[in-house]
C-alpha cells in the first residue's frame, strides 16, 4: 500500500496510507466529530479549501449514495480517516468512498492516529496542513514546503461554490409562499425543507443585487450556509444592508454571520470551530437545550449586537459563543447551527416554521 504523509504547519509529521486520488493537497486542517453523515460532510460546500478529518474511527461502511449528497460536488482539499472501509455493505450503496475520492480528485489518508492530530488542533488551534506522498529530501525543500503551508489562505470561497445562475424550484403541492434563497454555498436540505413547507424557491447567486431580489416580490429571503471568512464578503454584506427591514429574513451559518455584519455587528475566528452533529445550544427564551449539527470556524461577537439592533437568542452550551440572533425591529433572525441538519438531529427544524409564520405576518 502506498504511503502518504500529513505535514502540519507546526512541524508535526504523520505517516499513513494513501487512498482516494493521487497528488498533493494543501488546506486548512479541521476535524469533525460526527459519528455518521460522512457523505453529507464530503459534499458540504462549507468545507471549501479545507482538509477534513473525521474523529469517528471507521468511515465508508455504507459507501457513497448520491441521493444523500448536500451538493453536486466535493470541494474539500483532502480527507483524513483512522480506518476506511473498502467493502461497504448497504443496499443503497452506489460506489465506495475510495472510488468517490478518486473521481473527485481528492487525496485521502488513512491509518493515522486521528485522536492525536485532533488533540494538537485543540491545543494549537486550526492550522494549515499538506497531504503528500513523498517527504522533502533536503533542508531547502523542507523550508520551502513549510513556507508554502504557512502561507496558504482560503480565497474566493463563496464565489467558488455559489451557483452561477438563477434557479427555480416548486413544491409538489400548492405554492403558499415564495422565497429567495441567496446561495453562499447552500446545502440541499435547506432547499428540501422549504419545499416541504410549500414554498416556491428561487435560488440566486451570492452577488445578486438587492434590487433584483426585491423585484422577484418574495415573501421572504433565506440566507444559506457557506465557506470562508464572513468578513471577506463585503459586496454580499452591502446588499443585505439594503434588504434588512424590507421583508422577513432567515439566516443559517454563514448567512447568520453576514446578517450580523450587515446590521453593524462583528465576527471572530474560533480557535478550532464547531464541527459535528452533537453541539448543544441553549435557547435563552425558554431555557431549553437542543442538540444541533454545526460546521463553522467563525462566530458572531456577542459584544455590540445590542447596538446593532440584535438580541442573542441561542448560545453554545460548551463555550458560551453566540449561536443565534433575533432582530425584532427588522423582521429577521438567524442561527449559527443547522436546523436542516442531514445527517444530524432534527431538534431545531421548527425554526423553518417560525420563518413561515414570519412571512405570514404572525
CSV table of C-alpha atoms in Angstrom, one decimal:
chain,number,residue,atom,x,y,z
A,1,UNK,CA,0.0,0.0,0.0
A,2,UNK,CA,1.4,3.4,-1.0
A,3,UNK,CA,2.4,5.7,1.9
A,4,UNK,CA,1.0,9.2,2.4
A,5,UNK,CA,2.1,11.9,4.8
A,6,UNK,CA,0.3,14.7,6.7
A,7,UNK,CA,2.6,17.7,7.4
A,8,UNK,CA,1.2,20.1,9.9
A,9,UNK,CA,2.0,23.8,9.9
A,10,UNK,CA,3.6,23.5,13.4
A,11,UNK,CA,6.1,20.8,12.2
A,12,UNK,CA,4.3,17.6,13.1
A,13,UNK,CA,4.6,14.8,10.5
A,14,UNK,CA,2.3,11.8,10.4
A,15,UNK,CA,2.8,8.8,8.2
A,16,UNK,CA,-0.2,6.9,6.9
A,17,UNK,CA,-1.5,5.1,3.9
A,18,UNK,CA,-2.9,6.7,0.7
A,19,UNK,CA,-6.4,6.2,-0.7
A,20,UNK,CA,-8.6,8.3,-3.0
A,21,UNK,CA,-6.9,10.4,-5.7
A,22,UNK,CA,-3.2,10.8,-6.1
A,23,UNK,CA,-1.3,14.1,-5.9
A,24,UNK,CA,-0.6,16.5,-3.1
A,25,UNK,CA,-3.0,19.0,-1.4
A,26,UNK,CA,-2.7,21.9,0.9
A,27,UNK,CA,-5.6,23.2,3.0
A,28,UNK,CA,-6.8,24.4,6.4
A,29,UNK,CA,-7.0,21.2,8.6
A,30,UNK,CA,-10.2,20.9,10.6
A,31,UNK,CA,-11.8,18.0,12.4
A,32,UNK,CA,-15.5,17.0,12.6
A,33,UNK,CA,-16.9,14.7,15.3
A,34,UNK,CA,-20.0,13.3,13.5
A,35,UNK,CA,-20.5,9.5,14.0
A,36,UNK,CA,-22.4,9.3,10.8
A,37,UNK,CA,-23.1,11.5,7.8
A,38,UNK,CA,-19.7,11.4,6.1
A,39,UNK,CA,-21.5,11.7,2.7
A,40,UNK,CA,-23.0,15.0,3.8
A,41,UNK,CA,-19.7,16.1,5.2
A,42,UNK,CA,-17.8,15.4,2.0
A,43,UNK,CA,-20.5,17.2,-0.1
A,44,UNK,CA,-21.0,20.2,2.2
A,45,UNK,CA,-19.8,23.4,0.4
A,46,UNK,CA,-18.8,24.9,3.7
A,47,UNK,CA,-15.6,22.7,3.7
A,48,UNK,CA,-14.2,24.6,0.6
A,49,UNK,CA,-10.4,24.9,0.9
A,50,UNK,CA,-10.2,22.6,3.9
A,51,UNK,CA,-8.6,19.2,4.7
A,52,UNK,CA,-11.3,17.4,6.6
A,53,UNK,CA,-10.5,14.9,9.3
A,54,UNK,CA,-13.1,12.5,10.8
A,55,UNK,CA,-12.7,11.7,14.5
A,56,UNK,CA,-15.1,8.7,14.3
A,57,UNK,CA,-12.7,5.8,13.7
A,58,UNK,CA,-14.5,3.9,10.8
A,59,UNK,CA,-15.6,5.8,7.7
A,60,UNK,CA,-17.1,4.4,4.5
A,61,UNK,CA,-19.0,1.4,5.8
A,62,UNK,CA,-22.2,2.3,3.9
A,63,UNK,CA,-20.5,3.6,0.8
A,64,UNK,CA,-21.4,6.6,-1.2
A,65,UNK,CA,-25.1,7.4,-2.0
A,66,UNK,CA,-25.9,10.2,-4.5
A,67,UNK,CA,-29.3,11.0,-3.1
A,68,UNK,CA,-27.7,11.8,0.3
A,69,UNK,CA,-25.3,14.4,-1.1
A,70,UNK,CA,-25.7,18.0,0.1
A,71,UNK,CA,-24.3,19.5,-3.2
A,72,UNK,CA,-23.3,18.4,-6.7
A,73,UNK,CA,-19.6,18.2,-5.9
A,74,UNK,CA,-16.9,17.8,-3.3
A,75,UNK,CA,-14.9,21.0,-2.6
A,76,UNK,CA,-12.7,19.7,0.3
A,77,UNK,CA,-9.0,19.7,-0.4
A,78,UNK,CA,-8.3,16.4,1.3
A,79,UNK,CA,-9.8,13.7,3.6
A,80,UNK,CA,-8.3,12.0,6.6
A,81,UNK,CA,-9.7,9.0,8.5
A,82,UNK,CA,-8.5,6.4,11.0
A,83,UNK,CA,-9.8,3.5,9.0
A,84,UNK,CA,-11.7,3.4,5.8
A,85,UNK,CA,-14.0,0.6,4.7
A,86,UNK,CA,-13.1,-0.8,1.3
A,87,UNK,CA,-16.1,-3.1,1.1
A,88,UNK,CA,-19.2,-1.2,2.2
A,89,UNK,CA,-22.5,-3.0,3.0
A,90,UNK,CA,-25.7,-1.1,2.3
A,91,UNK,CA,-28.5,-1.7,-0.2
A,92,UNK,CA,-28.3,1.9,-1.3
A,93,UNK,CA,-24.6,1.9,-1.9
A,94,UNK,CA,-23.5,3.1,-5.4
A,95,UNK,CA,-19.8,3.3,-5.0
A,96,UNK,CA,-17.0,3.1,-2.4
A,97,UNK,CA,-15.5,6.0,-0.6
A,98,UNK,CA,-12.2,5.3,-2.2
A,99,UNK,CA,-13.6,5.4,-5.7
A,100,UNK,CA,-15.6,8.6,-5.0
A,101,UNK,CA,-12.5,10.4,-3.8
A,102,UNK,CA,-10.7,9.2,-7.0
A,103,UNK,CA,-13.5,10.5,-9.2
A,104,UNK,CA,-13.5,13.9,-7.4
A,105,UNK,CA,-9.7,14.3,-7.4
A,106,UNK,CA,-9.5,14.4,-3.6
A,107,UNK,CA,-6.4,12.8,-1.9
A,108,UNK,CA,-7.1,10.8,1.2
A,109,UNK,CA,-5.0,9.4,4.1
A,110,UNK,CA,-5.9,6.6,6.5
A,111,UNK,CA,-4.2,4.5,9.2
A,112,UNK,CA,-3.1,7.6,11.1
A,113,UNK,CA,-3.8,8.5,14.8
A,114,UNK,CA,-6.7,10.9,14.3
A,115,UNK,CA,-7.1,11.3,18.0
A,116,UNK,CA,-3.6,12.7,18.4
A,117,UNK,CA,-4.0,15.1,15.5
A,118,UNK,CA,-7.3,16.3,17.0
A,119,UNK,CA,-5.6,17.0,20.3
A,120,UNK,CA,-2.9,19.0,18.6
A,121,UNK,CA,-5.5,21.1,16.8
A,122,UNK,CA,-7.5,21.6,20.0
A,123,UNK,CA,-4.3,22.9,21.7
A,124,UNK,CA,-2.8,24.9,18.9
A,125,UNK,CA,-5.9,25.8,17.0
A,126,UNK,CA,-6.9,25.3,13.4
A,127,UNK,CA,-3.8,25.2,11.2
A,128,UNK,CA,-2.8,24.6,7.7
A,129,UNK,CA,-1.5,21.2,6.5
A,130,UNK,CA,-0.4,19.3,3.4
A,131,UNK,CA,-1.1,15.8,2.3
A,132,UNK,CA,1.8,14.5,0.2
A,133,UNK,CA,3.2,11.2,-0.9
A,134,UNK,CA,7.0,11.8,-0.7
A,135,UNK,CA,8.8,13.7,2.0
A,136,UNK,CA,11.2,16.5,1.1
A,137,UNK,CA,14.8,15.3,1.0
A,138,UNK,CA,16.9,18.5,1.6
A,139,UNK,CA,16.7,21.3,4.1
A,140,UNK,CA,15.9,23.7,1.3
A,141,UNK,CA,13.0,21.6,0.2
A,142,UNK,CA,11.7,21.3,3.8
A,143,UNK,CA,11.9,25.1,4.3
A,144,UNK,CA,10.1,25.8,1.0
A,145,UNK,CA,7.4,23.3,2.0
A,146,UNK,CA,6.7,24.8,5.4
A,147,UNK,CA,6.7,28.3,4.0
A,148,UNK,CA,4.2,27.2,1.4
A,149,UNK,CA,2.0,25.5,4.0
A,150,UNK,CA,2.1,28.5,6.3
A,151,UNK,CA,1.2,30.9,3.5
A,152,UNK,CA,-1.9,29.1,2.4
A,153,UNK,CA,-5.1,31.1,2.6
A,154,UNK,CA,-8.7,30.3,1.6
A,155,UNK,CA,-9.7,32.8,-1.1
A,156,UNK,CA,-12.8,33.5,-3.1
A,157,UNK,CA,-14.6,30.8,-1.1
A,158,UNK,CA,-18.2,31.8,-1.6
A,159,UNK,CA,-17.6,32.8,-5.2
A,160,UNK,CA,-16.2,29.3,-5.9
A,161,UNK,CA,-19.2,27.4,-4.5
A,162,UNK,CA,-22.2,29.6,-5.3
A,163,UNK,CA,-24.5,29.0,-8.2
A,164,UNK,CA,-23.7,30.9,-11.4
A,165,UNK,CA,-27.3,31.4,-12.4
A,166,UNK,CA,-30.9,31.8,-11.0
A,167,UNK,CA,-32.7,28.5,-10.5
A,168,UNK,CA,-36.4,28.0,-9.8
A,169,UNK,CA,-37.9,25.2,-7.7
A,170,UNK,CA,-41.5,24.4,-7.0
A,171,UNK,CA,-43.1,22.3,-4.2
A,172,UNK,CA,-45.2,19.2,-5.1
A,173,UNK,CA,-48.3,20.8,-3.7
A,174,UNK,CA,-49.8,24.3,-3.7
A,175,UNK,CA,-47.5,27.2,-3.5
A,176,UNK,CA,-48.1,29.1,-0.3
A,177,UNK,CA,-45.0,31.3,-0.1
A,178,UNK,CA,-42.3,32.5,-2.4
A,179,UNK,CA,-38.7,32.5,-1.0
A,180,UNK,CA,-35.5,33.8,-2.5
A,181,UNK,CA,-32.5,31.6,-1.3
A,182,UNK,CA,-29.3,33.5,-1.6
A,183,UNK,CA,-26.7,30.9,-2.3
A,184,UNK,CA,-23.4,31.3,-0.4
A,185,UNK,CA,-22.8,27.6,-0.8
A,186,UNK,CA,-26.2,26.2,0.3
A,187,UNK,CA,-26.8,22.6,1.5
A,188,UNK,CA,-29.5,20.9,-0.5
A,189,UNK,CA,-31.5,20.1,2.7
A,190,UNK,CA,-32.2,23.8,3.2
A,191,UNK,CA,-34.0,23.7,-0.2
A,192,UNK,CA,-35.7,20.5,0.7
A,193,UNK,CA,-37.1,21.9,4.0
A,194,UNK,CA,-38.5,25.0,2.2
A,195,UNK,CA,-40.1,22.9,-0.5
A,196,UNK,CA,-41.7,20.6,2.1
A,197,UNK,CA,-43.3,23.7,3.6
A,198,UNK,CA,-44.9,24.5,0.3
A,199,UNK,CA,-42.5,27.3,-0.6
A,200,UNK,CA,-41.6,28.1,-4.2
A,201,UNK,CA,-37.8,28.8,-4.0
A,202,UNK,CA,-35.7,30.9,-6.3
A,203,UNK,CA,-32.0,30.2,-5.7
A,204,UNK,CA,-29.8,33.2,-6.7
A,205,UNK,CA,-26.0,33.8,-6.8
A,206,UNK,CA,-24.2,35.2,-3.8
A,207,UNK,CA,-23.7,38.6,-5.5
A,208,UNK,CA,-27.3,39.2,-6.7
A,209,UNK,CA,-28.2,42.9,-6.2
A,210,UNK,CA,-30.9,43.7,-3.5
A,211,UNK,CA,-33.0,45.4,-6.2
A,212,UNK,CA,-33.1,42.3,-8.3
A,213,UNK,CA,-34.1,40.2,-5.3
A,214,UNK,CA,-36.9,42.6,-4.3
A,215,UNK,CA,-38.1,42.6,-8.0
A,216,UNK,CA,-38.9,38.9,-7.5
A,217,UNK,CA,-41.5,40.0,-4.9
A,218,UNK,CA,-40.7,37.2,-2.5
A,219,UNK,CA,-42.5,36.7,0.8
A,220,UNK,CA,-39.1,36.2,2.5
A,221,UNK,CA,-35.4,35.8,1.9
A,222,UNK,CA,-33.3,32.8,3.1
A,223,UNK,CA,-29.5,33.3,3.7
A,224,UNK,CA,-27.6,30.0,3.2
A,225,UNK,CA,-24.6,28.5,4.8
A,226,UNK,CA,-21.2,28.7,3.1
A,227,UNK,CA,-17.4,28.6,3.5
A,228,UNK,CA,-14.7,31.1,4.4
A,229,UNK,CA,-14.3,34.2,6.5
A,230,UNK,CA,-17.6,36.2,6.6
A,231,UNK,CA,-15.7,39.5,6.6
A,232,UNK,CA,-14.3,38.7,3.1
A,233,UNK,CA,-17.8,39.1,1.6
A,234,UNK,CA,-18.1,42.9,1.5
A,235,UNK,CA,-20.4,43.1,-1.5
A,236,UNK,CA,-22.8,40.5,-0.1
A,237,UNK,CA,-23.0,42.4,3.2
A,238,UNK,CA,-23.7,45.6,1.3
A,239,UNK,CA,-26.6,44.0,-0.5
A,240,UNK,CA,-28.0,42.6,2.8
A,241,UNK,CA,-28.0,46.1,4.3
A,242,UNK,CA,-30.4,47.1,1.5
A,243,UNK,CA,-32.7,44.2,2.3
A,244,UNK,CA,-32.8,44.5,6.1
A,245,UNK,CA,-36.2,45.7,7.2
A,246,UNK,CA,-37.8,45.3,3.8
A,247,UNK,CA,-39.1,41.7,4.2
A,248,UNK,CA,-38.6,38.7,6.5
A,249,UNK,CA,-35.1,37.2,6.5
A,250,UNK,CA,-33.8,33.9,8.0
A,251,UNK,CA,-30.1,33.2,8.0
A,252,UNK,CA,-28.2,30.0,8.7
A,253,UNK,CA,-24.5,29.6,9.5
A,254,UNK,CA,-22.6,31.9,7.1
A,255,UNK,CA,-25.9,33.6,6.4
A,256,UNK,CA,-26.2,34.2,10.2
A,257,UNK,CA,-22.7,35.9,10.2
A,258,UNK,CA,-23.3,38.0,7.2
A,259,UNK,CA,-26.6,39.2,8.6
A,260,UNK,CA,-24.9,40.3,11.8
A,261,UNK,CA,-22.2,42.2,9.7
A,262,UNK,CA,-25.0,43.9,7.7
A,263,UNK,CA,-26.7,45.0,10.9
A,264,UNK,CA,-23.5,46.5,12.2
A,265,UNK,CA,-22.1,43.6,14.3
A,266,UNK,CA,-18.7,41.9,14.2
A,267,UNK,CA,-17.4,38.3,13.7
A,268,UNK,CA,-14.4,36.5,15.0
A,269,UNK,CA,-12.4,33.3,14.2
A,270,UNK,CA,-12.8,30.5,16.7
A,271,UNK,CA,-9.8,28.5,17.9
A,272,UNK,CA,-10.9,25.3,16.3
A,273,UNK,CA,-14.5,25.8,15.4
A,274,UNK,CA,-17.6,23.7,15.9
A,275,UNK,CA,-18.0,20.8,13.5
A,276,UNK,CA,-20.1,17.8,14.2
A,277,UNK,CA,-23.7,16.6,15.0
A,278,UNK,CA,-23.6,16.9,18.8
A,279,UNK,CA,-23.2,20.6,19.6
A,280,UNK,CA,-25.5,21.7,22.5
A,281,UNK,CA,-27.2,25.1,22.1
A,282,UNK,CA,-29.3,26.8,24.7
A,283,UNK,CA,-32.5,28.8,23.9
A,284,UNK,CA,-32.3,31.9,26.1
A,285,UNK,CA,-36.1,32.4,25.8
A,286,UNK,CA,-37.3,29.1,27.2
A,287,UNK,CA,-34.1,27.7,28.8
A,288,UNK,CA,-34.3,24.6,26.7
A,289,UNK,CA,-31.1,23.0,25.4
A,290,UNK,CA,-31.1,21.5,21.9
A,291,UNK,CA,-28.5,19.2,20.2
A,292,UNK,CA,-27.5,20.6,16.9
A,293,UNK,CA,-25.4,20.0,13.9
A,294,UNK,CA,-22.7,22.6,13.1
A,295,UNK,CA,-19.9,23.3,10.7
A,296,UNK,CA,-18.2,26.7,11.2
A,297,UNK,CA,-14.9,28.2,12.1
A,298,UNK,CA,-16.2,31.8,12.8
A,299,UNK,CA,-18.7,33.2,15.2
A,300,UNK,CA,-20.7,36.4,15.7
A,301,UNK,CA,-19.2,38.5,18.5
A,302,UNK,CA,-21.7,39.0,21.4
A,303,UNK,CA,-20.3,42.4,22.1
A,304,UNK,CA,-22.0,45.2,20.1
A,305,UNK,CA,-25.0,43.2,19.0
A,306,UNK,CA,-27.5,45.2,21.1
A,307,UNK,CA,-26.3,48.4,19.4
A,308,UNK,CA,-26.8,46.7,16.1
A,309,UNK,CA,-30.5,46.0,17.0
A,310,UNK,CA,-29.9,42.4,17.7
A,311,UNK,CA,-30.9,40.2,20.7
A,312,UNK,CA,-29.0,36.9,21.3
A,313,UNK,CA,-31.4,34.0,21.1
A,314,UNK,CA,-29.1,31.0,21.4
A,315,UNK,CA,-25.7,30.4,23.0
A,316,UNK,CA,-23.4,27.4,22.7
A,317,UNK,CA,-23.7,25.4,25.9
A,318,UNK,CA,-20.0,24.4,25.8
A,319,UNK,CA,-18.2,27.8,25.3
A,320,UNK,CA,-20.9,30.4,25.5
A,321,UNK,CA,-20.5,31.8,22.0
A,322,UNK,CA,-23.4,33.3,20.1
A,323,UNK,CA,-25.5,30.7,18.3
A,324,UNK,CA,-28.5,32.8,17.3
A,325,UNK,CA,-29.7,36.4,16.9
A,326,UNK,CA,-33.2,38.0,16.6
A,327,UNK,CA,-33.7,41.4,15.0
A,328,UNK,CA,-37.2,42.2,16.3
A,329,UNK,CA,-37.3,45.6,14.6
A,330,UNK,CA,-36.1,44.3,11.3
A,331,UNK,CA,-38.3,41.1,10.8
A,332,UNK,CA,-35.1,39.0,10.7
A,333,UNK,CA,-33.5,36.2,12.7
A,334,UNK,CA,-30.6,33.9,12.2
A,335,UNK,CA,-28.8,30.9,13.8
A,336,UNK,CA,-25.3,29.6,13.6
A,337,UNK,CA,-26.2,25.9,13.7
A,338,UNK,CA,-28.0,23.9,11.1
A,339,UNK,CA,-31.8,23.4,11.8
A,340,UNK,CA,-32.0,21.5,8.4
A,341,UNK,CA,-29.2,19.0,9.6
A,342,UNK,CA,-28.9,15.9,7.5
A,343,UNK,CA,-27.4,13.8,8.7
A,344,UNK,CA,-28.0,15.1,12.2
A,345,UNK,CA,-30.5,15.9,14.9
A,346,UNK,CA,-33.8,17.5,13.8
A,347,UNK,CA,-34.4,19.2,17.2
A,348,UNK,CA,-34.4,22.7,15.7
A,349,UNK,CA,-36.1,22.2,12.4
A,350,UNK,CA,-39.0,24.0,14.0
A,351,UNK,CA,-37.2,27.3,13.1
A,352,UNK,CA,-38.4,26.9,9.5
A,353,UNK,CA,-41.9,27.0,10.8
A,354,UNK,CA,-41.0,30.2,12.6
A,355,UNK,CA,-39.8,31.6,9.2
A,356,UNK,CA,-43.1,30.6,7.6
A,357,UNK,CA,-45.1,32.4,10.4
A,358,UNK,CA,-43.0,35.5,10.0
A,359,UNK,CA,-43.8,35.5,6.2
A,360,UNK,CA,-47.5,35.2,7.2
A,361,UNK,CA,-47.2,38.3,9.4
A,362,UNK,CA,-47.5,36.3,12.6
